[in-house]
């Protein structure tokens, strides 16, 4: 850490040079600036730089290097592990950089590093275009894509990172690099899953696809119907075209109009069938699920951008998630999955989800550090609650789900679904065979590991 006099002078210069705002702990607005969606995260950076341009990002990085500060990067602030913040370092906050420019003739979009899925989806909507996005509109595009990117459209259009065409990246030296398959191809390879380890993505270019129609069937059942619902959904999806996705789940009945009042606050089974196509095709596909006695249904065409907002995580809640990628979804797994739902913390916002892969995910590029693409199913225990007194039971339930389904685990995992689960889990998320190559890339672009607030790759 630099002497106080040098630090004070550097901070004064940063305030003058940055076109965005700068917050230190004594400044009004600091606490608001450091608040992220996961209420379990309470970290106090030395400085928060709310950047408005790539030039601002470069200025902020050079400020951090001058004072020997580690750097955390905030895009959407949606990292469940709180990797958008640090203690005593610099946070480069990109939220003011959220412009999305759609190029319909080229079938691509240029997205600034602080854009959320909502910014991207709404910009693409007028053109009837879309690309694979996160299952919540508040997710930041940059961290989501560079971590791999799973969503409702991945069976049809591939993982989000499969649609990555280019990245503008500010390195640890404060230099701007443009990475594509032709320019800096080794870096471009590492950005397919390596997240923020190699620098700060100030913009991304993504491939877009035509999406003229989207439709869903969302059904709620009494929990004793759960095993039948999961098996029916499994059989339906395994025979369905890649346009079909969604998931089977358990949840607490939410206080919504479509939920009967007597079921609000109770454990329910559910299924969400998403379909990248017209409602009439989706209805035919959903017939086996509709035939099971259910308590509530929403069966409708829906704009994709609206679907993306349906299950947004409410801010200010406590979150702890994880996942296991599975070799299959046999009856024995379904029994364990449904049994574990009986212990799910209720009433909370927690969800117990199993969803499919396959389609364009499985047939996508095999050379990138994305080792989970060949898993046909995923279990995703998603802990969300409000009361601090529930911390231990909610976290333990997530861990118990993982332990119970381990007989069907491939061992690989999508790291964006996990918190800080240790170095071995990072290897599981990137592939052991890729770690030496990724470590060499890290050594080249960030030898001092200043970008360590992520699923970290150590310089090799």
Short mmCIF file of N, CA and C in Angstrom, two decimals, residues 343-429:
data_model
loop_
_atom_site.label_atom_id
_atom_site.label_comp_id
_atom_site.label_asym_id
_atom_site.label_seq_id
_atom_site.Cartn_x
_atom_site.Cartn_y
_atom_site.Cartn_z
N UNK A 343 -37.05 -31.18 2.41
CA UNK A 343 -36.30 -30.43 3.42
C UNK A 343 -35.98 -29.01 2.97
N UNK A 344 -36.47 -28.61 1.82
CA UNK A 344 -36.19 -27.28 1.30
C UNK A 344 -36.72 -26.21 2.25
N UNK A 345 -35.94 -25.16 2.53
CA UNK A 345 -36.41 -24.12 3.44
C UNK A 345 -37.65 -23.40 2.90
N UNK A 346 -38.75 -23.51 3.61
CA UNK A 346 -40.04 -22.92 3.22
C UNK A 346 -40.64 -22.27 4.45
N UNK A 347 -41.22 -21.07 4.36
CA UNK A 347 -41.31 -20.27 3.14
C UNK A 347 -40.10 -19.35 2.97
N UNK A 348 -39.41 -19.48 1.86
CA UNK A 348 -38.34 -18.56 1.47
C UNK A 348 -38.43 -18.42 -0.05
N UNK A 349 -37.53 -17.65 -0.63
CA UNK A 349 -37.46 -17.54 -2.09
C UNK A 349 -36.66 -18.65 -2.73
N UNK A 350 -36.23 -19.63 -1.92
CA UNK A 350 -35.39 -20.73 -2.41
C UNK A 350 -36.10 -21.54 -3.49
N UNK A 351 -35.32 -21.98 -4.48
CA UNK A 351 -35.84 -22.84 -5.54
C UNK A 351 -34.92 -24.05 -5.71
N UNK A 352 -35.53 -25.15 -6.06
CA UNK A 352 -34.83 -26.43 -6.25
C UNK A 352 -35.10 -26.84 -7.69
N UNK A 353 -34.09 -26.72 -8.55
CA UNK A 353 -34.31 -26.75 -9.99
C UNK A 353 -33.48 -27.84 -10.66
N UNK A 354 -34.10 -28.53 -11.61
CA UNK A 354 -33.37 -29.41 -12.52
C UNK A 354 -33.75 -29.00 -13.93
N UNK A 355 -32.73 -28.83 -14.78
CA UNK A 355 -33.03 -28.36 -16.14
C UNK A 355 -32.13 -29.05 -17.16
N UNK A 356 -32.54 -29.03 -18.43
CA UNK A 356 -31.82 -29.78 -19.45
C UNK A 356 -30.73 -28.96 -20.14
N UNK A 357 -29.77 -29.69 -20.69
CA UNK A 357 -28.82 -29.14 -21.64
C UNK A 357 -29.09 -29.82 -23.00
N UNK A 358 -28.05 -30.31 -23.66
CA UNK A 358 -28.25 -30.95 -24.95
C UNK A 358 -28.37 -29.93 -26.07
N UNK A 359 -28.85 -30.37 -27.22
CA UNK A 359 -29.04 -29.49 -28.36
C UNK A 359 -27.74 -28.81 -28.78
N UNK A 360 -27.84 -27.49 -29.00
CA UNK A 360 -26.69 -26.73 -29.48
C UNK A 360 -25.59 -26.60 -28.43
N UNK A 361 -25.91 -26.84 -27.16
CA UNK A 361 -24.86 -26.82 -26.14
C UNK A 361 -23.90 -27.98 -26.39
N UNK A 362 -24.47 -29.16 -26.52
CA UNK A 362 -23.66 -30.37 -26.69
C UNK A 362 -22.92 -30.38 -28.01
N UNK A 363 -23.50 -29.77 -29.04
CA UNK A 363 -22.87 -29.79 -30.36
C UNK A 363 -21.98 -28.58 -30.60
N UNK A 364 -21.78 -27.75 -29.58
CA UNK A 364 -20.97 -26.55 -29.73
C UNK A 364 -19.48 -26.84 -29.75
N UNK A 365 -18.65 -25.79 -29.84
CA UNK A 365 -17.19 -25.96 -29.93
C UNK A 365 -16.64 -26.73 -28.73
N UNK A 366 -15.76 -27.66 -28.98
CA UNK A 366 -15.24 -28.51 -27.91
C UNK A 366 -13.88 -28.07 -27.39
N UNK A 367 -13.26 -27.07 -28.02
CA UNK A 367 -11.89 -26.73 -27.65
C UNK A 367 -11.80 -25.64 -26.59
N UNK A 368 -12.91 -25.02 -26.24
CA UNK A 368 -12.87 -23.96 -25.23
C UNK A 368 -12.91 -24.55 -23.82
N UNK A 369 -12.48 -23.78 -22.80
CA UNK A 369 -12.50 -24.28 -21.42
C UNK A 369 -13.91 -24.25 -20.82
N UNK A 370 -14.78 -25.05 -21.41
CA UNK A 370 -16.18 -25.17 -20.99
C UNK A 370 -16.46 -26.66 -20.82
N UNK A 371 -16.02 -27.29 -19.73
CA UNK A 371 -16.03 -28.75 -19.62
C UNK A 371 -17.40 -29.36 -19.31
N UNK A 372 -18.40 -28.53 -19.11
CA UNK A 372 -19.71 -29.04 -18.68
C UNK A 372 -20.72 -29.15 -19.83
N UNK A 373 -20.31 -28.85 -21.06
CA UNK A 373 -21.30 -28.78 -22.14
C UNK A 373 -21.88 -30.13 -22.52
N UNK A 374 -21.20 -31.23 -22.19
CA UNK A 374 -21.72 -32.53 -22.59
C UNK A 374 -22.64 -33.15 -21.55
N UNK A 375 -22.88 -32.47 -20.42
CA UNK A 375 -23.80 -32.99 -19.40
C UNK A 375 -25.23 -32.76 -19.86
N UNK A 376 -26.07 -33.79 -19.91
CA UNK A 376 -27.43 -33.60 -20.42
C UNK A 376 -28.39 -32.91 -19.45
N UNK A 377 -28.09 -32.96 -18.14
CA UNK A 377 -28.98 -32.36 -17.14
C UNK A 377 -28.16 -31.66 -16.07
N UNK A 378 -28.81 -30.71 -15.40
CA UNK A 378 -28.17 -29.92 -14.34
C UNK A 378 -29.14 -29.82 -13.17
N UNK A 379 -28.62 -30.00 -11.95
CA UNK A 379 -29.40 -29.69 -10.76
C UNK A 379 -28.83 -28.42 -10.15
N UNK A 380 -29.72 -27.50 -9.79
CA UNK A 380 -29.29 -26.16 -9.37
C UNK A 380 -30.05 -25.75 -8.11
N UNK A 381 -29.56 -26.12 -6.91
CA UNK A 381 -30.17 -25.64 -5.68
C UNK A 381 -29.87 -24.15 -5.49
N UNK A 382 -30.91 -23.37 -5.35
CA UNK A 382 -30.82 -21.92 -5.47
C UNK A 382 -31.39 -21.31 -4.20
N UNK A 383 -30.51 -21.09 -3.21
CA UNK A 383 -30.97 -20.60 -1.91
C UNK A 383 -31.16 -19.10 -1.89
N UNK A 384 -32.37 -18.65 -1.56
CA UNK A 384 -32.68 -17.22 -1.41
C UNK A 384 -33.55 -17.08 -0.16
N UNK A 385 -33.14 -16.20 0.75
CA UNK A 385 -33.92 -16.01 1.97
C UNK A 385 -33.66 -14.61 2.51
N UNK A 386 -34.39 -14.25 3.54
CA UNK A 386 -34.34 -12.89 4.06
C UNK A 386 -33.76 -12.81 5.47
N UNK A 387 -34.05 -13.78 6.31
CA UNK A 387 -33.71 -13.72 7.73
C UNK A 387 -32.31 -14.27 7.98
N UNK A 388 -31.47 -13.49 8.66
CA UNK A 388 -30.11 -13.93 8.98
C UNK A 388 -30.15 -15.25 9.77
N UNK A 389 -31.20 -15.45 10.56
CA UNK A 389 -31.30 -16.67 11.36
C UNK A 389 -31.42 -17.93 10.50
N UNK A 390 -31.77 -17.76 9.21
CA UNK A 390 -31.90 -18.90 8.30
C UNK A 390 -30.61 -19.22 7.55
N UNK A 391 -29.54 -18.47 7.80
CA UNK A 391 -28.30 -18.64 7.03
C UNK A 391 -27.82 -20.08 7.03
N UNK A 392 -27.69 -20.66 8.19
CA UNK A 392 -27.09 -21.98 8.28
C UNK A 392 -27.96 -23.04 7.62
N UNK A 393 -29.26 -23.04 7.90
CA UNK A 393 -30.10 -24.10 7.33
C UNK A 393 -30.22 -23.97 5.82
N UNK A 394 -30.22 -22.76 5.29
CA UNK A 394 -30.32 -22.59 3.83
C UNK A 394 -29.04 -23.02 3.13
N UNK A 395 -27.90 -22.62 3.68
CA UNK A 395 -26.64 -23.04 3.08
C UNK A 395 -26.44 -24.55 3.19
N UNK A 396 -26.82 -25.10 4.33
CA UNK A 396 -26.65 -26.54 4.51
C UNK A 396 -27.54 -27.32 3.55
N UNK A 397 -28.74 -26.82 3.29
CA UNK A 397 -29.63 -27.50 2.35
C UNK A 397 -29.01 -27.56 0.96
N UNK A 398 -28.42 -26.46 0.51
CA UNK A 398 -27.75 -26.44 -0.79
C UNK A 398 -26.63 -27.48 -0.82
N UNK A 399 -25.83 -27.53 0.23
CA UNK A 399 -24.73 -28.50 0.30
C UNK A 399 -25.26 -29.93 0.32
N UNK A 400 -26.37 -30.15 1.01
CA UNK A 400 -26.95 -31.50 1.07
C UNK A 400 -27.45 -31.95 -0.30
N UNK A 401 -28.03 -31.04 -1.05
CA UNK A 401 -28.47 -31.40 -2.41
C UNK A 401 -27.27 -31.86 -3.24
N UNK A 402 -26.21 -31.09 -3.20
CA UNK A 402 -25.01 -31.45 -3.95
C UNK A 402 -24.50 -32.84 -3.55
N UNK A 403 -24.45 -33.07 -2.24
CA UNK A 403 -23.93 -34.35 -1.74
C UNK A 403 -24.81 -35.50 -2.19
N UNK A 404 -26.12 -35.32 -2.15
CA UNK A 404 -27.06 -36.40 -2.48
C UNK A 404 -27.03 -36.79 -3.95
N UNK A 405 -26.76 -35.82 -4.84
CA UNK A 405 -26.80 -36.11 -6.28
C UNK A 405 -25.43 -36.44 -6.85
N UNK A 406 -24.43 -36.49 -5.99
CA UNK A 406 -23.06 -36.73 -6.47
C UNK A 406 -22.91 -38.03 -7.26
N UNK A 407 -23.66 -39.08 -6.98
CA UNK A 407 -23.51 -40.30 -7.81
C UNK A 407 -23.77 -40.06 -9.30
N UNK A 408 -24.49 -39.01 -9.64
CA UNK A 408 -24.79 -38.73 -11.05
C UNK A 408 -23.99 -37.55 -11.59
N UNK A 409 -23.06 -37.02 -10.80
CA UNK A 409 -22.32 -35.82 -11.20
C UNK A 409 -21.23 -36.16 -12.20
N UNK A 410 -21.06 -35.31 -13.21
CA UNK A 410 -19.94 -35.46 -14.14
C UNK A 410 -18.65 -34.92 -13.52
N UNK A 411 -18.77 -34.11 -12.48
CA UNK A 411 -17.62 -33.46 -11.87
C UNK A 411 -17.35 -32.07 -12.41
N UNK A 412 -17.92 -31.73 -13.58
CA UNK A 412 -17.75 -30.40 -14.15
C UNK A 412 -18.84 -29.48 -13.61
N UNK A 413 -18.63 -28.16 -13.74
CA UNK A 413 -19.62 -27.21 -13.24
C UNK A 413 -19.47 -25.87 -13.96
N UNK A 414 -20.57 -25.17 -14.09
CA UNK A 414 -20.60 -23.80 -14.61
C UNK A 414 -20.37 -22.87 -13.42
N UNK A 415 -19.24 -22.17 -13.42
CA UNK A 415 -18.81 -21.45 -12.23
C UNK A 415 -19.73 -20.29 -11.87
N UNK A 416 -20.44 -19.71 -12.82
CA UNK A 416 -21.34 -18.61 -12.49
C UNK A 416 -22.48 -19.05 -11.57
N UNK A 417 -22.73 -20.33 -11.48
CA UNK A 417 -23.77 -20.85 -10.60
C UNK A 417 -23.26 -21.08 -9.17
N UNK A 418 -22.00 -20.83 -8.93
CA UNK A 418 -21.41 -21.17 -7.63
C UNK A 418 -20.83 -19.95 -6.93
N UNK A 419 -20.71 -20.06 -5.62
CA UNK A 419 -19.97 -19.07 -4.85
C UNK A 419 -18.51 -19.46 -4.80
N UNK A 420 -17.86 -19.07 -3.72
CA UNK A 420 -16.45 -19.43 -3.54
C UNK A 420 -16.40 -20.82 -2.92
N UNK A 421 -16.15 -21.83 -3.74
CA UNK A 421 -16.14 -23.22 -3.29
C UNK A 421 -14.74 -23.83 -3.36
N UNK A 422 -13.71 -22.97 -3.46
CA UNK A 422 -12.35 -23.45 -3.40
C UNK A 422 -11.70 -23.66 -4.76
N UNK A 423 -10.38 -23.84 -4.73
CA UNK A 423 -9.58 -23.93 -5.95
C UNK A 423 -9.92 -25.17 -6.77
N UNK A 424 -10.23 -26.28 -6.11
CA UNK A 424 -10.55 -27.50 -6.86
C UNK A 424 -11.82 -27.33 -7.68
N UNK A 425 -12.76 -26.57 -7.15
CA UNK A 425 -14.01 -26.33 -7.88
C UNK A 425 -13.75 -25.47 -9.12
N UNK A 426 -12.80 -24.54 -9.03
CA UNK A 426 -12.42 -23.74 -10.21
C UNK A 426 -11.88 -24.65 -11.31
N UNK A 427 -11.06 -25.61 -10.91
CA UNK A 427 -10.56 -26.58 -11.90
C UNK A 427 -11.72 -27.35 -12.52
N UNK A 428 -12.71 -27.73 -11.71
CA UNK A 428 -13.88 -28.43 -12.23
C UNK A 428 -14.65 -27.57 -13.23
N UNK A 429 -14.61 -26.26 -13.03
CA UNK A 429 -15.34 -25.37 -13.91
C UNK A 429 -14.62 -25.01 -15.19
#
